[in-house]
Amino acid sequence: MLERLATWSRKRSPWVFHINASSCNGCDIELVASLTPLYDIERFGAILVPSPRHADVLIVTGTVNAQTKDRLRRVYEQVPEPKHVIALGACAAAGGVFKGCYNVGQGVQDVIPVDMFIPGCPPRPEAIMYGVLKLLGEVK
Amino acid sequence: MINEILQAIIFPGVLFTIAMGFLFDWLDRKTAARMQGRIGPKITGPSGILQPLADFLKLLFKEEIIPSHADRVIFLFAPALYFLAPLLSMLFIPIIGPTPLAGFEFDLLAILFLLAYAAFVVTILSYSSASSFTTIATGRLVLQYVSYEIPLVLAIITAALYSRSLSVEGIVASQSTLWNILVMPFAFGVYIIALMAELEKPPFDIPSAKTEIVAGWLTEFSGRALSFLKLTKEVGYVFGSALAVSLFLGGGLGPEVAAVPPPVLYFVYFMVKLLLVGFLIFVLKTALARIKIGQATELFWKILTPVSLAQIAFVLVLIQGGVLVAT
Ligand code: SF4
């Protein structure tokens, strides 16, 4: 009973913390676009929270480079359990257009565990919302 | 006896107050969304009305992280102490009849004390988490508190002076012929502005400024503590509006309808006024943008304090002159 209540509430209230791990800002603009009147992801209870301690879903954009690696890990550790990570965009998935640069790794999953990749350069807001909702469908 | 305990716990006591807090949060988000051309919470319950409940439960079931240099005792227990303030204050407000659940002769003073108590608890709570963002937020919190408190208390005192009573019950009863807002519109205005500062709603969300200091004094809180702090803010919202209704808008008083029993009618009038005051704040908060802390202090000290003093002088002249004296 309590379990079901917890699952219900988790599915209905995904609070998102967005971290920009050296992205080109394209993905970030599209993420913010999914909050605008046309898409309005708040319909599903998702809001952008200002502090990682309040978050349920961590959305990482951009290729993780040597500078942002430790910071990303630190922010990830500040998110209370249960937490989920979405890697947004081609950069976050594998380095994208920056792949092969001297300080760029293989994407987010090198640093922290990732639950979902949303591909695109940048992904459309529809794709972002589809991804978030699909992730919520998997939440137990 | 049983009846009174049930009243205190369920209706119109604790559970009702909490439910109203959730309702206010939902209305707040819906109003903001509609004003911005969005839809707002939609899928959680009919029109998303259960969204605040889902948020609350989710936070309750989440892990609670205690920062290593936080003061553990305060960090763990102060959210509950903070939660008590608006919950207790709500017991002094008459909701389903002219007598409140726990009113006494000087309960307005108790309410003023609880306001100061809440500000004090928030301050130590904010300090206890000991991070740079919360430290900045604490400074702003205290400065904002000393700014808005004087006009807020002056506005409340105006109503008490005119009604010649220090109990909420007496103030409501004195408005049976004429609502206080018609005698002291400026005191009502000052009260609403100071209330928004107390609730940290824009344009006074300075201590929790999202774009400047992460989440302000809430930054380090997670899980259970966060859920109670958010709930306290929502209940404080309800209480502030309920006090405005009682002091200035005649509580649940209104024209009598023969077919409806008095307690129901009283409750309906009270709720309508409560939602109207709430709606006023929702609209103002969505329409306005944050100001700087110096500007807020200036607004309260240089403009609103003289305005409320002038309002008090006006009311005193009315009382001395014997015109429009409350019954
Ligand atoms: S995926 Fe494309 S849009 Fe997104 S950060 Fe990388 S380069 Fe920019």
Short mmCIF file of C-alpha atoms and ligand atoms in Angstrom, two decimals:
data_model
loop_
_atom_site.label_atom_id
_atom_site.label_comp_id
_atom_site.label_asym_id
_atom_site.label_seq_id
_atom_site.Cartn_x
_atom_site.Cartn_y
_atom_site.Cartn_z
CA MET A 1 0.00 0.00 0.00
CA LEU A 2 2.70 2.45 1.08
CA GLU A 3 4.85 1.20 -1.78
CA ARG A 4 2.11 1.95 -4.28
CA LEU A 5 1.60 5.41 -2.82
CA ALA A 6 5.32 6.10 -3.11
CA THR A 7 5.41 4.90 -6.72
CA TRP A 8 2.36 6.96 -7.59
CA SER A 9 3.85 10.12 -6.12
CA ARG A 10 7.22 9.53 -7.78
CA LYS A 11 5.62 9.08 -11.17
CA ARG A 12 3.59 12.26 -10.79
CA SER A 13 6.20 14.65 -9.54
CA PRO A 14 9.55 14.49 -11.33
CA TRP A 15 11.51 17.54 -10.25
CA VAL A 16 14.27 18.30 -12.68
CA PHE A 17 17.67 19.74 -11.99
CA HIS A 18 19.54 20.81 -15.10
CA ILE A 19 23.30 20.80 -15.17
CA ASN A 20 25.24 22.19 -18.06
CA ALA A 21 28.41 20.14 -18.35
CA SER A 22 30.06 22.34 -21.01
CA SER A 23 27.32 22.21 -23.60
CA CYS A 24 27.13 24.63 -26.55
CA ASN A 25 23.86 25.96 -25.07
CA GLY A 26 21.75 24.47 -27.88
CA CYS A 27 20.43 21.62 -25.75
CA ASP A 28 19.82 23.98 -22.82
CA ILE A 29 17.66 26.27 -24.93
CA GLU A 30 15.60 23.29 -26.10
CA LEU A 31 15.22 22.06 -22.53
CA VAL A 32 13.93 25.45 -21.45
CA ALA A 33 11.65 25.47 -24.48
CA SER A 34 9.86 22.43 -23.08
CA LEU A 35 8.71 24.65 -20.20
CA THR A 36 7.19 27.28 -22.49
CA PRO A 37 3.45 27.64 -23.24
CA LEU A 38 3.65 25.52 -26.40
CA TYR A 39 4.95 22.40 -24.63
CA ASP A 40 4.49 23.10 -20.90
CA ILE A 41 6.04 20.08 -19.21
CA GLU A 42 4.52 21.26 -15.91
CA ARG A 43 1.34 19.47 -17.06
CA PHE A 44 3.07 16.26 -15.94
CA GLY A 45 4.20 17.76 -12.64
CA ALA A 46 7.75 18.42 -13.75
CA ILE A 47 9.34 21.66 -12.62
CA LEU A 48 12.89 22.96 -12.79
CA VAL A 49 14.28 23.17 -9.27
CA PRO A 50 17.19 25.44 -8.37
CA SER A 51 19.02 23.10 -5.99
CA PRO A 52 20.23 19.53 -6.70
CA ARG A 53 19.05 18.52 -3.21
CA HIS A 54 15.44 19.02 -4.31
CA ALA A 55 15.75 17.08 -7.55
CA ASP A 56 14.57 13.65 -8.69
CA VAL A 57 15.83 13.77 -12.26
CA LEU A 58 19.22 15.12 -13.21
CA ILE A 59 19.37 16.28 -16.82
CA VAL A 60 22.92 16.61 -18.10
CA THR A 61 23.68 18.47 -21.31
CA GLY A 62 26.95 18.81 -23.11
CA THR A 63 30.12 16.86 -23.50
CA VAL A 64 31.74 16.24 -20.15
CA ASN A 65 35.27 17.56 -20.26
CA ALA A 66 38.16 17.52 -17.83
CA GLN A 67 36.92 20.72 -16.17
CA THR A 68 33.35 19.67 -15.53
CA LYS A 69 33.95 16.01 -14.67
CA ASP A 70 34.47 16.41 -10.92
CA ARG A 71 31.74 19.00 -10.62
CA LEU A 72 29.25 16.73 -12.36
CA ARG A 73 30.10 13.89 -10.02
CA ARG A 74 29.74 16.16 -7.00
CA VAL A 75 26.33 17.43 -8.10
CA TYR A 76 25.22 13.85 -8.76
CA GLU A 77 26.17 12.86 -5.24
CA GLN A 78 24.11 15.72 -3.83
CA VAL A 79 20.89 14.44 -5.36
CA PRO A 80 18.98 12.34 -2.80
CA GLU A 81 17.88 8.78 -3.68
CA PRO A 82 15.91 7.66 -5.67
CA LYS A 83 17.45 9.59 -8.54
CA HIS A 84 17.58 9.30 -12.30
CA VAL A 85 19.94 10.75 -14.86
CA ILE A 86 19.07 11.78 -18.39
CA ALA A 87 21.85 12.52 -20.84
CA LEU A 88 20.50 15.09 -23.26
CA GLY A 89 21.91 15.51 -26.74
CA ALA A 90 24.59 13.93 -28.86
CA CYS A 91 27.36 15.50 -26.81
CA ALA A 92 26.14 14.01 -23.55
CA ALA A 93 25.71 10.61 -25.19
CA ALA A 94 29.15 10.27 -26.78
CA GLY A 95 30.95 13.58 -27.17
CA GLY A 96 29.01 14.76 -30.23
CA VAL A 97 30.74 17.30 -32.41
CA PHE A 98 33.44 17.73 -29.79
CA LYS A 99 34.44 14.08 -29.88
CA GLY A 100 38.16 13.65 -30.12
CA CYS A 101 39.03 17.01 -28.56
CA TYR A 102 42.01 16.81 -26.22
CA ASN A 103 39.95 17.19 -23.01
CA VAL A 104 36.69 15.48 -23.95
CA GLY A 105 35.66 12.06 -22.68
CA GLN A 106 33.13 9.55 -23.92
CA GLY A 107 30.04 11.32 -22.60
CA VAL A 108 28.16 11.31 -19.33
CA GLN A 109 28.14 7.57 -18.67
CA ASP A 110 31.89 7.66 -18.11
CA VAL A 111 31.35 9.75 -15.00
CA ILE A 112 27.94 8.88 -13.56
CA PRO A 113 25.36 6.14 -14.29
CA VAL A 114 22.83 7.19 -16.92
CA ASP A 115 19.22 5.95 -17.08
CA MET A 116 18.28 7.40 -20.43
CA PHE A 117 19.85 8.97 -23.48
CA ILE A 118 17.92 11.46 -25.57
CA PRO A 119 19.73 11.82 -28.90
CA GLY A 120 19.72 14.84 -31.18
CA CYS A 121 21.81 17.90 -31.80
CA PRO A 122 19.87 19.43 -30.19
CA PRO A 123 16.87 17.17 -29.45
CA ARG A 124 13.48 18.78 -30.05
CA PRO A 125 11.34 19.65 -27.00
CA GLU A 126 8.90 16.90 -28.05
CA ALA A 127 11.75 14.40 -27.83
CA ILE A 128 12.76 15.70 -24.40
CA MET A 129 9.22 15.36 -23.08
CA TYR A 130 8.87 11.91 -24.62
CA GLY A 131 12.08 10.89 -22.93
CA VAL A 132 11.10 12.20 -19.50
CA LEU A 133 7.68 10.52 -19.70
CA LYS A 134 9.19 7.25 -20.86
CA LEU A 135 11.58 7.38 -17.93
CA LEU A 136 8.65 7.95 -15.58
CA GLY A 137 6.94 4.89 -17.04
CA GLU A 138 9.92 2.84 -15.88
CA VAL A 139 9.95 4.30 -12.38
CA LYS A 140 9.17 1.69 -9.75
CA MET B 1 -15.28 16.49 24.40
CA ILE B 2 -14.88 13.96 21.61
CA ASN B 3 -16.56 16.43 19.33
CA GLU B 4 -14.04 19.15 20.17
CA ILE B 5 -11.08 16.86 19.65
CA LEU B 6 -12.45 15.81 16.28
CA GLN B 7 -12.97 19.47 15.39
CA ALA B 8 -9.40 20.31 16.32
CA ILE B 9 -7.96 17.42 14.34
CA ILE B 10 -10.15 17.18 11.29
CA PHE B 11 -12.49 20.07 10.59
CA PRO B 12 -11.87 22.99 10.85
CA GLY B 13 -8.59 22.09 12.54
CA VAL B 14 -5.33 20.59 11.39
CA LEU B 15 -6.34 18.36 8.48
CA PHE B 16 -8.60 20.98 6.96
CA THR B 17 -5.82 23.56 7.21
CA ILE B 18 -3.35 21.25 5.49
CA ALA B 19 -5.86 20.46 2.75
CA MET B 20 -6.40 24.18 2.24
CA GLY B 21 -2.63 24.60 1.99
CA PHE B 22 -2.55 22.06 -0.85
CA LEU B 23 -5.51 23.73 -2.52
CA PHE B 24 -3.81 27.12 -2.34
CA ASP B 25 -0.63 25.72 -3.84
CA TRP B 26 -2.57 24.18 -6.71
CA LEU B 27 -4.55 27.39 -7.35
CA ASP B 28 -1.32 29.36 -7.20
CA ARG B 29 0.36 27.19 -9.84
CA LYS B 30 -2.76 27.09 -12.02
CA THR B 31 -3.22 30.88 -11.88
CA ALA B 32 0.43 31.50 -12.69
CA ALA B 33 0.23 29.02 -15.59
CA ARG B 34 -2.94 30.56 -17.01
CA MET B 35 -1.51 34.06 -16.80
CA GLN B 36 1.54 32.87 -18.72
CA GLY B 37 -0.59 31.10 -21.33
CA ARG B 38 0.29 27.63 -20.09
CA ILE B 39 -1.91 24.88 -18.68
CA GLY B 40 -0.17 24.05 -15.42
CA PRO B 41 -0.51 20.74 -13.55
CA LYS B 42 -2.90 18.57 -15.52
CA ILE B 43 -2.66 14.81 -15.14
CA THR B 44 -2.45 14.34 -11.36
CA GLY B 45 -6.10 14.07 -10.34
CA PRO B 46 -8.83 16.13 -12.03
CA SER B 47 -7.09 19.18 -13.55
CA GLY B 48 -4.00 18.30 -11.54
CA ILE B 49 -5.59 19.15 -8.19
CA LEU B 50 -3.62 16.39 -6.45
CA GLN B 51 -0.27 17.75 -7.67
CA PRO B 52 0.72 19.36 -4.33
CA LEU B 53 -0.18 16.12 -2.54
CA ALA B 54 1.98 14.10 -4.95
CA ASP B 55 4.87 16.53 -4.44
CA PHE B 56 4.51 16.28 -0.68
CA LEU B 57 4.38 12.47 -0.61
CA LYS B 58 7.25 12.11 -3.02
CA LEU B 59 9.49 14.29 -0.86
CA LEU B 60 8.39 12.36 2.21
CA PHE B 61 9.52 9.07 0.63
CA LYS B 62 12.87 10.48 -0.48
CA GLU B 63 16.26 10.19 1.12
CA GLU B 64 17.18 12.99 3.51
CA ILE B 65 20.74 14.25 3.20
CA ILE B 66 22.31 16.04 6.16
CA PRO B 67 25.31 18.16 5.15
CA SER B 68 28.42 17.26 7.13
CA HIS B 69 28.90 20.68 8.73
CA ALA B 70 25.25 21.33 9.46
CA ASP B 71 23.99 21.57 13.02
CA ARG B 72 22.24 18.20 13.17
CA VAL B 73 19.79 18.87 16.00
CA ILE B 74 18.42 22.11 14.60
CA PHE B 75 18.53 20.81 11.05
CA LEU B 76 16.38 17.80 11.97
CA PHE B 77 13.89 19.29 14.43
CA ALA B 78 13.41 22.91 13.42
CA PRO B 79 11.23 22.11 10.35
CA ALA B 80 8.64 20.61 12.72
CA LEU B 81 8.87 23.65 15.04
CA TYR B 82 8.41 25.92 12.05
CA PHE B 83 5.40 23.92 10.90
CA LEU B 84 3.67 24.56 14.25
CA ALA B 85 3.54 28.34 13.84
CA PRO B 86 0.91 28.76 11.08
CA LEU B 87 -0.92 25.63 12.23
CA LEU B 88 -1.42 27.04 15.73
CA SER B 89 -2.24 30.51 14.47
CA MET B 90 -4.98 29.02 12.31
CA LEU B 91 -6.79 27.86 15.48
CA PHE B 92 -7.44 31.51 16.42
CA ILE B 93 -9.35 32.23 13.21
CA PRO B 94 -13.14 31.78 13.30
CA ILE B 95 -14.02 29.55 10.32
CA ILE B 96 -17.36 27.80 10.88
CA GLY B 97 -18.95 30.20 13.37
CA PRO B 98 -18.21 33.41 15.22
CA THR B 99 -16.11 31.55 17.85
CA PRO B 100 -12.72 30.18 16.82
CA LEU B 101 -11.47 26.80 18.04
CA ALA B 102 -8.98 28.18 20.55
CA GLY B 103 -9.67 31.88 20.87
CA PHE B 104 -9.11 33.90 24.06
CA GLU B 105 -9.21 37.55 25.00
CA PHE B 106 -5.80 38.57 23.66
CA ASP B 107 -5.28 36.04 20.87
CA LEU B 108 -4.18 38.73 18.41
CA LEU B 109 -1.06 39.16 20.55
CA ALA B 110 -0.50 35.41 20.38
CA ILE B 111 -0.70 35.62 16.60
CA LEU B 112 1.87 38.44 16.56
CA PHE B 113 4.08 36.35 18.80
CA LEU B 114 3.77 33.33 16.48
CA LEU B 115 4.73 35.50 13.49
CA ALA B 116 7.91 36.57 15.26
CA TYR B 117 8.51 32.98 16.36
CA ALA B 118 8.25 31.72 12.78
CA ALA B 119 10.77 34.32 11.60
CA PHE B 120 13.13 33.32 14.41
CA VAL B 121 12.87 29.61 13.62
CA VAL B 122 13.52 30.21 9.93
CA THR B 123 16.59 32.22 10.78
CA ILE B 124 18.22 29.56 12.95
CA LEU B 125 17.09 26.90 10.50
CA SER B 126 18.76 28.72 7.68
CA TYR B 127 21.93 29.27 9.69
CA SER B 128 22.04 25.64 10.79
CA SER B 129 22.70 24.32 7.29
CA ALA B 130 25.94 26.35 7.14
CA SER B 131 26.55 26.76 3.45
CA SER B 132 27.50 29.97 1.70
CA PHE B 133 24.15 30.31 -0.07
CA THR B 134 22.09 29.86 3.06
CA THR B 135 24.31 32.32 4.91
CA ILE B 136 23.59 35.03 2.35
CA ALA B 137 19.93 34.05 2.49
CA THR B 138 19.89 34.39 6.27
CA GLY B 139 21.15 37.95 6.06
CA ARG B 140 18.49 38.81 3.54
CA LEU B 141 15.85 37.00 5.56
CA VAL B 142 16.58 39.00 8.71
CA LEU B 143 16.79 42.29 6.85
CA GLN B 144 13.50 41.57 5.09
CA TYR B 145 11.92 40.62 8.40
CA VAL B 146 12.89 43.86 10.15
CA SER B 147 11.60 45.73 7.11
CA TYR B 148 8.13 44.26 6.78
CA GLU B 149 7.34 43.61 10.41
CA ILE B 150 6.66 47.21 11.46
CA PRO B 151 4.11 47.97 8.71
CA LEU B 152 2.54 44.53 9.16
CA VAL B 153 2.02 45.02 12.89
CA LEU B 154 0.83 48.60 12.39
CA ALA B 155 -1.77 47.39 9.88
CA ILE B 156 -2.99 44.72 12.29
CA ILE B 157 -3.07 47.22 15.17
CA THR B 158 -5.17 49.62 13.07
CA ALA B 159 -7.93 47.02 12.86
CA ALA B 160 -7.62 46.25 16.58
CA LEU B 161 -7.77 49.96 17.49
CA TYR B 162 -10.85 50.59 15.46
CA SER B 163 -12.68 47.50 16.68
CA ARG B 164 -11.46 48.12 20.26
CA SER B 165 -10.63 44.46 20.76
CA LEU B 166 -7.47 42.39 20.90
CA SER B 167 -9.12 39.13 19.95
CA VAL B 168 -9.79 38.04 16.38
CA GLU B 169 -13.27 37.01 17.45
CA GLY B 170 -14.02 40.52 18.76
CA ILE B 171 -12.63 42.19 15.64
CA VAL B 172 -14.78 40.00 13.39
CA ALA B 173 -17.87 40.59 15.52
CA SER B 174 -17.40 44.38 15.37
CA GLN B 175 -17.67 44.33 11.57
CA SER B 176 -21.30 43.23 11.36
CA THR B 177 -22.42 46.59 9.96
CA LEU B 178 -19.32 47.88 8.22
CA TRP B 179 -16.27 45.97 7.07
CA ASN B 180 -12.99 47.36 8.27
CA ILE B 181 -11.62 47.57 4.74
CA LEU B 182 -14.05 50.40 3.99
CA VAL B 183 -12.71 52.43 6.90
CA MET B 184 -9.03 51.57 6.45
CA PRO B 185 -8.30 50.60 2.84
CA PHE B 186 -4.64 51.59 3.20
CA ALA B 187 -4.15 49.34 6.19
CA PHE B 188 -5.49 46.46 4.09
CA GLY B 189 -3.12 47.33 1.25
CA VAL B 190 -0.15 47.55 3.58
CA TYR B 191 -1.13 44.24 5.16
CA ILE B 192 -1.27 42.49 1.78
CA ILE B 193 2.12 43.87 0.70
CA ALA B 194 3.72 42.97 4.03
CA LEU B 195 2.11 39.53 3.84
CA MET B 196 3.69 38.93 0.45
CA ALA B 197 7.04 39.85 1.96
CA GLU B 198 6.43 37.47 4.83
CA LEU B 199 5.53 34.64 2.45
CA GLU B 200 8.52 35.46 0.23
CA LYS B 201 6.36 35.80 -2.85
CA PRO B 202 7.63 37.87 -5.76
CA PRO B 203 8.47 40.77 -5.74
CA PHE B 204 9.79 39.92 -2.27
CA ASP B 205 11.29 36.49 -2.95
CA ILE B 206 14.66 37.99 -2.12
CA PRO B 207 15.72 35.42 0.54
CA SER B 208 14.99 32.53 -1.84
CA ALA B 209 16.06 34.19 -5.09
CA LYS B 210 16.37 31.34 -7.59
CA THR B 211 18.66 33.03 -10.05
CA GLU B 212 21.03 34.47 -7.44
CA ILE B 213 21.55 32.19 -4.46
CA VAL B 214 20.38 28.74 -5.67
CA ALA B 215 17.25 28.09 -3.58
CA GLY B 216 18.02 30.56 -0.79
CA TRP B 217 17.60 29.20 2.69
CA LEU B 218 15.97 26.04 1.33
CA THR B 219 19.13 25.07 -0.59
CA GLU B 220 20.42 22.34 1.71
CA PHE B 221 17.13 20.73 2.63
CA SER B 222 15.90 17.53 1.04
CA GLY B 223 13.34 14.81 1.62
CA ARG B 224 11.20 15.03 4.74
CA ALA B 225 12.51 18.42 5.93
CA LEU B 226 11.87 19.99 2.54
CA SER B 227 8.35 18.57 2.34
CA PHE B 228 7.47 20.09 5.72
CA LEU B 229 9.07 23.43 4.91
CA LYS B 230 7.09 23.64 1.69
CA LEU B 231 3.90 22.64 3.47
CA THR B 232 4.54 25.28 6.13
CA LYS B 233 4.84 27.94 3.46
CA GLU B 234 1.56 26.82 1.91
CA VAL B 235 -0.25 26.76 5.27
CA GLY B 236 1.25 30.17 6.06
CA TYR B 237 -0.27 31.39 2.81
CA VAL B 238 -3.69 30.17 3.96
CA PHE B 239 -3.25 31.66 7.41
CA GLY B 240 -2.12 35.06 6.12
CA SER B 241 -5.14 35.28 3.82
CA ALA B 242 -7.47 34.05 6.58
CA LEU B 243 -6.18 36.75 8.92
CA ALA B 244 -6.76 39.38 6.21
CA VAL B 245 -10.33 38.10 5.81
CA SER B 246 -10.93 38.22 9.58
CA LEU B 247 -9.36 41.61 10.23
CA PHE B 248 -10.53 43.57 7.23
CA LEU B 249 -13.26 41.70 5.36
CA GLY B 250 -15.63 40.77 8.16
CA GLY B 251 -14.66 37.10 8.49
CA GLY B 252 -17.61 34.90 7.62
CA LEU B 253 -20.19 37.63 8.08
CA GLY B 254 -22.52 38.42 5.20
CA PRO B 255 -26.17 38.78 4.29
CA GLU B 256 -28.31 36.04 5.80
CA VAL B 257 -30.06 33.47 3.67
CA ALA B 258 -33.06 31.89 5.37
CA ALA B 259 -32.79 28.44 3.81
CA VAL B 260 -29.15 27.80 4.75
CA PRO B 261 -28.14 26.98 8.36
CA PRO B 262 -25.84 29.70 9.83
CA PRO B 263 -22.63 27.63 10.24
CA VAL B 264 -22.72 26.53 6.59
CA LEU B 265 -23.41 30.06 5.44
CA TYR B 266 -20.64 31.41 7.65
CA PHE B 267 -18.21 28.86 6.22
CA VAL B 268 -19.23 29.60 2.63
CA TYR B 269 -18.78 33.36 3.05
CA PHE B 270 -15.46 32.79 4.75
CA MET B 271 -14.19 30.51 1.97
CA VAL B 272 -15.29 32.87 -0.80
CA LYS B 273 -13.46 35.77 0.81
CA LEU B 274 -10.43 33.61 1.56
CA LEU B 275 -10.13 32.50 -2.05
CA LEU B 276 -10.56 36.08 -3.27
CA VAL B 277 -7.71 37.31 -1.07
CA GLY B 278 -5.62 34.33 -2.15
CA PHE B 279 -6.37 35.07 -5.79
CA LEU B 280 -5.30 38.71 -5.33
CA ILE B 281 -1.93 37.50 -4.08
CA PHE B 282 -1.57 34.89 -6.87
CA VAL B 283 -2.13 37.55 -9.51
CA LEU B 284 0.19 40.09 -7.91
CA LYS B 285 2.95 37.54 -7.44
CA THR B 286 2.81 36.38 -11.05
CA ALA B 287 2.69 39.91 -12.45
CA LEU B 288 5.60 41.38 -10.49
CA ALA B 289 9.34 40.77 -10.69
CA ARG B 290 11.85 40.64 -7.89
CA ILE B 291 13.24 43.86 -6.43
CA LYS B 292 16.52 44.32 -4.56
CA ILE B 293 16.70 43.93 -0.81
CA GLY B 294 17.58 47.62 -0.37
CA GLN B 295 14.55 48.61 -2.39
CA ALA B 296 12.33 46.37 -0.28
CA THR B 297 13.62 47.94 2.94
CA GLU B 298 13.16 51.39 1.48
CA LEU B 299 9.62 50.57 0.38
CA PHE B 300 8.64 49.35 3.82
CA TRP B 301 10.39 51.95 5.94
CA LYS B 302 10.05 55.06 3.83
CA ILE B 303 6.64 54.53 2.26
CA LEU B 304 4.53 51.92 3.95
CA THR B 305 5.35 52.79 7.58
CA PRO B 306 4.30 56.46 7.17
CA VAL B 307 1.22 55.32 5.25
CA SER B 308 0.15 52.98 8.03
CA LEU B 309 0.84 55.66 10.66
CA ALA B 310 -1.31 58.09 8.72
CA GLN B 311 -4.01 55.44 8.55
CA ILE B 312 -3.86 54.98 12.31
CA ALA B 313 -4.13 58.77 12.82
CA PHE B 314 -7.14 58.84 10.51
CA VAL B 315 -8.82 56.03 12.43
CA LEU B 316 -8.10 57.74 15.76
CA VAL B 317 -9.69 60.95 14.47
CA LEU B 318 -12.74 58.94 13.44
CA ILE B 319 -13.00 57.37 16.88
CA GLN B 320 -12.49 60.69 18.70
CA GLY B 321 -14.96 62.47 16.45
CA GLY B 322 -17.51 59.74 17.07
CA VAL B 323 -18.17 59.15 13.36
CA LEU B 324 -18.37 55.64 11.94
CA VAL B 325 -17.55 53.98 15.24
CA ALA B 326 -17.66 50.20 15.13
CA THR B 327 -20.40 48.59 17.15
S1 SF4 C 1 24.31 17.99 -28.75
FE1 SF4 C 1 24.48 19.64 -30.23
S2 SF4 C 1 23.15 21.24 -29.40
FE2 SF4 C 1 23.54 19.81 -27.74
S3 SF4 C 1 25.31 20.64 -26.67
FE3 SF4 C 1 26.09 19.19 -28.19
S4 SF4 C 1 26.55 20.46 -29.97
FE4 SF4 C 1 25.23 21.66 -28.64
#
